[in-house]
Amino acid sequence: MNLQPSSPVLRPDCDVKPGLASLVGATRAELAAILRGRGIAESEIRMRVGQLWHWIYFQGATGFDQMLNIGKALRSELAAHYSLARPEVVAEQVSQDGTRKWLLRFAPIGQDKGAEIECVYIPESDRGTLCISSQVGCTLTCAFCHTGTQRLVRNLSTAEIVGQLVVARERLGDFPGRIAPTDGLLPSGDTRPITNVVFMGMGEPLFNFENVRDAVGVLADGEGLSISKRRITVSTAGVVPQIAALGREAGSMLAISLHAVRDDLRDTLVPLNKKYPLKDLLAACRAYPGASNARRITFEYVMLKGVNDSPAEARELVRLLKGIPAKINLIPFNPWPGTEFECSDWDKIEAFSEIVFNAGYASPVRTPRGRDILAACGQLKSETEKLRARARLAAEA
Ligand code: SAH
């Protein structure tokens, strides 16, 4: 299929009006509290939560009237006070390689004005990965990352994190009985469109620990969205004090954005390193609950020309990771407007990969996906920021 990269589609009707609270994204405990609040008898709560859960997360119901095994009275009671609204899709872009990027807008909560984030879907022949965001913007200011140049930052709620998967499943026809779109590539055969979730979009997940942990619980629930914890990866720049808790309480897979093997260089690339240096970070990885040869920790390493890509650094990487069940993901640097970094030359990346591979580690080079729509790693930045800047310029002219 020959796909043209599409330009962003802006929907004129996507203004989010503060309305009824949505149940999409709620945890079981939140649904139970809501039902209690509506006067449902304690003896019925568990069963009713189970029914709602099935409709919301397994069936992807869009209206309470679809929930046929729930009595009419309760259905109308819920419909009067709650909605099943998903985050608004403000824009959708499809890359030539089938990667999709959505700009999502969340409804305002209280004083908050609502927020916009980007979420990316990457289809491969045997799997489909959804890359989701945990914060609006990011405070880390990693030198090579575009997302870090965005100013506005806030944590996403559990519901806003879960909402990303619900929207993506809907857009991809990945709920029972729905039809998949024909304008993009999807995994082949019986493989479901979305099999994996990575917290590698905007934000630092471990700065939003509780919401990320609870969201992992909802995503992994076998009676609902059913993404196994082995297929959910939380990526961190190295918030050391939260790493053990992630393993214990969320039980997800762990990825570390390493990018450098010496503190002096890592201090400049990933400023968080000044607070939590390599020694502490690697000690936390060694102790990560649940890590084993079957559940390896992923180390991400962005290949920056002349900065971190020498053979000596590859050997040092191998030495540092000794004793940690690890795989190493080499990421060709994705350029963005205004960056001073360049991607390493291909033979440098290959030589680096070979040293790591010969030391016994899987060292795949991550194929850049969705570059034509700025959907690749580190390129995410709210599209509306650019649109607003354009509007400002037009107003000043
Ligand atoms: N804050 C978390 C989650 C973001 S993950 C973390 O740092 O792990 C996004 C991944 O893409 C990180 O590994 C990040 O370092 C990497 N990345 C950022 N900018 C990039 C770029 N321009 N090219 C390639 N990878 C990049």
PDB file of N, CA and C and ligand atoms in Angstrom, residues 138 140 142 144-146 199-205 235-238 255-259 300-302 331-336 366 377-379, ligand 1:
ATOM      1  N   CYS A 138       7.036  18.009  29.410  1.00  0.00           N
ATOM      2  CA  CYS A 138       8.011  17.265  30.209  1.00  0.00           C
ATOM      3  C   CYS A 138       8.966  18.261  30.868  1.00  0.00           C
ATOM      4  N   LEU A 140      12.017  17.388  32.023  1.00  0.00           N
ATOM      5  CA  LEU A 140      13.380  16.845  32.107  1.00  0.00           C
ATOM      6  C   LEU A 140      14.424  17.623  31.298  1.00  0.00           C
ATOM      7  N   CYS A 142      15.914  17.032  28.431  1.00  0.00           N
ATOM      8  CA  CYS A 142      17.017  16.278  27.823  1.00  0.00           C
ATOM      9  C   CYS A 142      17.434  17.027  26.550  1.00  0.00           C
ATOM     10  N   PHE A 144      18.566  16.433  23.661  1.00  0.00           N
ATOM     11  CA  PHE A 144      18.299  15.987  22.281  1.00  0.00           C
ATOM     12  C   PHE A 144      16.815  15.745  22.029  1.00  0.00           C
ATOM     13  N   CYS A 145      15.954  16.085  22.990  1.00  0.00           N
ATOM     14  CA  CYS A 145      14.532  15.722  22.879  1.00  0.00           C
ATOM     15  C   CYS A 145      13.668  16.950  22.650  1.00  0.00           C
ATOM     16  N   HIS A 146      12.821  16.842  21.640  1.00  0.00           N
ATOM     17  CA  HIS A 146      11.956  17.949  21.236  1.00  0.00           C
ATOM     18  C   HIS A 146      10.870  18.206  22.273  1.00  0.00           C
ATOM     19  N   PHE A 199       5.167   3.361  27.579  1.00  0.00           N
ATOM     20  CA  PHE A 199       5.070   4.729  28.100  1.00  0.00           C
ATOM     21  C   PHE A 199       6.310   5.477  27.618  1.00  0.00           C
ATOM     22  N   MET A 200       6.320   5.776  26.339  1.00  0.00           N
ATOM     23  CA  MET A 200       7.474   6.449  25.739  1.00  0.00           C
ATOM     24  C   MET A 200       7.037   7.684  24.968  1.00  0.00           C
ATOM     25  N   GLY A 201       5.845   8.177  25.278  1.00  0.00           N
ATOM     26  CA  GLY A 201       5.395   9.414  24.650  1.00  0.00           C
ATOM     27  C   GLY A 201       5.896  10.601  25.449  1.00  0.00           C
ATOM     28  N   MET A 202       5.033  11.576  25.618  1.00  0.00           N
ATOM     29  CA  MET A 202       5.447  12.772  26.341  1.00  0.00           C
ATOM     30  C   MET A 202       5.445  12.526  27.842  1.00  0.00           C
ATOM     31  N   GLY A 203       6.443  13.122  28.526  1.00  0.00           N
ATOM     32  CA  GLY A 203       6.444  13.119  29.982  1.00  0.00           C
ATOM     33  C   GLY A 203       7.344  12.070  30.600  1.00  0.00           C
ATOM     34  N   GLU A 204       7.561  12.218  31.904  1.00  0.00           N
ATOM     35  CA  GLU A 204       8.359  11.259  32.660  1.00  0.00           C
ATOM     36  C   GLU A 204       7.385  10.473  33.546  1.00  0.00           C
ATOM     37  N   PRO A 205       7.132   9.203  33.190  1.00  0.00           N
ATOM     38  CA  PRO A 205       6.118   8.437  33.913  1.00  0.00           C
ATOM     39  C   PRO A 205       6.367   8.362  35.420  1.00  0.00           C
ATOM     40  N   SER A 235       9.024   3.562  30.494  1.00  0.00           N
ATOM     41  CA  SER A 235      10.375   4.054  30.230  1.00  0.00           C
ATOM     42  C   SER A 235      10.657   5.254  31.124  1.00  0.00           C
ATOM     43  N   THR A 236      11.824   5.253  31.758  1.00  0.00           N
ATOM     44  CA  THR A 236      12.186   6.376  32.619  1.00  0.00           C
ATOM     45  C   THR A 236      13.579   6.881  32.287  1.00  0.00           C
ATOM     46  N   ALA A 237      13.776   8.182  32.504  1.00  0.00           N
ATOM     47  CA  ALA A 237      15.103   8.769  32.344  1.00  0.00           C
ATOM     48  C   ALA A 237      15.962   8.455  33.564  1.00  0.00           C
ATOM     49  N   GLY A 238      15.338   7.829  34.589  1.00  0.00           N
ATOM     50  CA  GLY A 238      16.127   7.408  35.745  1.00  0.00           C
ATOM     51  C   GLY A 238      15.716   8.046  37.069  1.00  0.00           C
ATOM     52  N   ALA A 255      12.070   0.184  31.080  1.00  0.00           N
ATOM     53  CA  ALA A 255      13.075   0.654  30.108  1.00  0.00           C
ATOM     54  C   ALA A 255      13.771   1.867  30.714  1.00  0.00           C
ATOM     55  N   ILE A 256      15.066   1.954  30.458  1.00  0.00           N
ATOM     56  CA  ILE A 256      15.856   3.073  30.974  1.00  0.00           C
ATOM     57  C   ILE A 256      16.424   3.844  29.788  1.00  0.00           C
ATOM     58  N   SER A 257      16.209   5.144  29.793  1.00  0.00           N
ATOM     59  CA  SER A 257      16.810   5.993  28.755  1.00  0.00           C
ATOM     60  C   SER A 257      18.229   6.315  29.193  1.00  0.00           C
ATOM     61  N   LEU A 258      19.173   5.523  28.741  1.00  0.00           N
ATOM     62  CA  LEU A 258      20.549   5.623  29.260  1.00  0.00           C
ATOM     63  C   LEU A 258      21.358   6.684  28.501  1.00  0.00           C
ATOM     64  N   HIS A 259      21.606   6.440  27.243  1.00  0.00           N
ATOM     65  CA  HIS A 259      22.186   7.424  26.307  1.00  0.00           C
ATOM     66  C   HIS A 259      23.644   7.812  26.525  1.00  0.00           C
ATOM     67  N   GLU A 300      17.679   2.085  26.498  1.00  0.00           N
ATOM     68  CA  GLU A 300      17.596   2.850  25.256  1.00  0.00           C
ATOM     69  C   GLU A 300      18.841   3.724  25.141  1.00  0.00           C
ATOM     70  N   TYR A 301      19.369   3.779  23.929  1.00  0.00           N
ATOM     71  CA  TYR A 301      20.613   4.523  23.718  1.00  0.00           C
ATOM     72  C   TYR A 301      20.495   5.235  22.385  1.00  0.00           C
ATOM     73  N   VAL A 302      20.329   6.559  22.436  1.00  0.00           N
ATOM     74  CA  VAL A 302      20.142   7.329  21.212  1.00  0.00           C
ATOM     75  C   VAL A 302      21.513   7.581  20.589  1.00  0.00           C
ATOM     76  N   ILE A 331      18.781   3.693  19.262  1.00  0.00           N
ATOM     77  CA  ILE A 331      17.804   4.542  18.573  1.00  0.00           C
ATOM     78  C   ILE A 331      18.537   5.569  17.716  1.00  0.00           C
ATOM     79  N   PRO A 332      18.416   5.444  16.393  1.00  0.00           N
ATOM     80  CA  PRO A 332      19.003   6.508  15.565  1.00  0.00           C
ATOM     81  C   PRO A 332      18.352   7.836  15.968  1.00  0.00           C
ATOM     82  N   PHE A 333      19.165   8.857  16.167  1.00  0.00           N
ATOM     83  CA  PHE A 333      18.631  10.167  16.565  1.00  0.00           C
ATOM     84  C   PHE A 333      17.664  10.689  15.521  1.00  0.00           C
ATOM     85  N   ASN A 334      16.508  11.118  15.972  1.00  0.00           N
ATOM     86  CA  ASN A 334      15.533  11.729  15.072  1.00  0.00           C
ATOM     87  C   ASN A 334      15.657  13.237  15.158  1.00  0.00           C
ATOM     88  N   PRO A 335      16.031  13.854  14.063  1.00  0.00           N
ATOM     89  CA  PRO A 335      16.233  15.306  14.111  1.00  0.00           C
ATOM     90  C   PRO A 335      14.906  16.067  14.220  1.00  0.00           C
ATOM     91  N   TRP A 336      14.979  17.260  14.739  1.00  0.00           N
ATOM     92  CA  TRP A 336      13.808  18.142  14.786  1.00  0.00           C
ATOM     93  C   TRP A 336      14.289  19.567  14.533  1.00  0.00           C
ATOM     94  N   ARG A 366      16.592   0.473  16.443  1.00  0.00           N
ATOM     95  CA  ARG A 366      15.174   0.778  16.266  1.00  0.00           C
ATOM     96  C   ARG A 366      14.976   1.526  14.950  1.00  0.00           C
ATOM     97  N   CYS A 377      10.504   8.928  18.056  1.00  0.00           N
ATOM     98  CA  CYS A 377      10.945   9.221  19.424  1.00  0.00           C
ATOM     99  C   CYS A 377      11.467  10.637  19.533  1.00  0.00           C
ATOM    100  N   GLY A 378      11.044  11.322  20.551  1.00  0.00           N
ATOM    101  CA  GLY A 378      11.609  12.636  20.830  1.00  0.00           C
ATOM    102  C   GLY A 378      11.077  13.736  19.939  1.00  0.00           C
ATOM    103  N   GLN A 379      10.184  13.387  19.023  1.00  0.00           N
ATOM    104  CA  GLN A 379       9.664  14.438  18.128  1.00  0.00           C
ATOM    105  C   GLN A 379       8.290  14.922  18.562  1.00  0.00           C
TER     106      GLN A 379
HETATM  107  N1  SAH B   1      10.788  10.414  30.037  1.00  0.00           N
HETATM  108  C1  SAH B   1      10.790   9.010  29.722  1.00  0.00           C
HETATM  109  C2  SAH B   1       9.800   8.650  28.658  1.00  0.00           C
HETATM  110  C3  SAH B   1      10.101   9.212  27.286  1.00  0.00           C
HETATM  111  S1  SAH B   1      10.630   7.906  26.290  1.00  0.00           S
HETATM  112  C4  SAH B   1      12.206   8.591  29.338  1.00  0.00           C
HETATM  113  O1  SAH B   1      13.055   9.448  29.243  1.00  0.00           O
HETATM  114  O2  SAH B   1      12.471   7.403  29.210  1.00  0.00           O
HETATM  115  C5  SAH B   1      11.172   8.649  24.859  1.00  0.00           C
HETATM  116  C6  SAH B   1      12.447   8.004  24.404  1.00  0.00           C
HETATM  117  O3  SAH B   1      12.880   8.633  23.186  1.00  0.00           O
HETATM  118  C7  SAH B   1      13.543   8.220  25.409  1.00  0.00           C
HETATM  119  O4  SAH B   1      14.415   7.132  25.412  1.00  0.00           O
HETATM  120  C8  SAH B   1      14.209   9.436  24.840  1.00  0.00           C
HETATM  121  O5  SAH B   1      15.476   9.610  25.385  1.00  0.00           O
HETATM  122  C9  SAH B   1      14.195   9.124  23.368  1.00  0.00           C
HETATM  123  N2  SAH B   1      14.361  10.310  22.529  1.00  0.00           N
HETATM  124  C10 SAH B   1      14.098  11.579  22.854  1.00  0.00           C
HETATM  125  N3  SAH B   1      14.396  12.411  21.841  1.00  0.00           N
HETATM  126  C11 SAH B   1      14.852  11.650  20.827  1.00  0.00           C
HETATM  127  C12 SAH B   1      15.286  11.924  19.491  1.00  0.00           C
HETATM  128  N4  SAH B   1      15.268  13.165  19.014  1.00  0.00           N
HETATM  129  N5  SAH B   1      15.678  10.893  18.739  1.00  0.00           N
HETATM  130  C13 SAH B   1      15.644   9.634  19.223  1.00  0.00           C
HETATM  131  N6  SAH B   1      15.233   9.313  20.458  1.00  0.00           N
HETATM  132  C14 SAH B   1      14.844  10.302  21.269  1.00  0.00           C
END
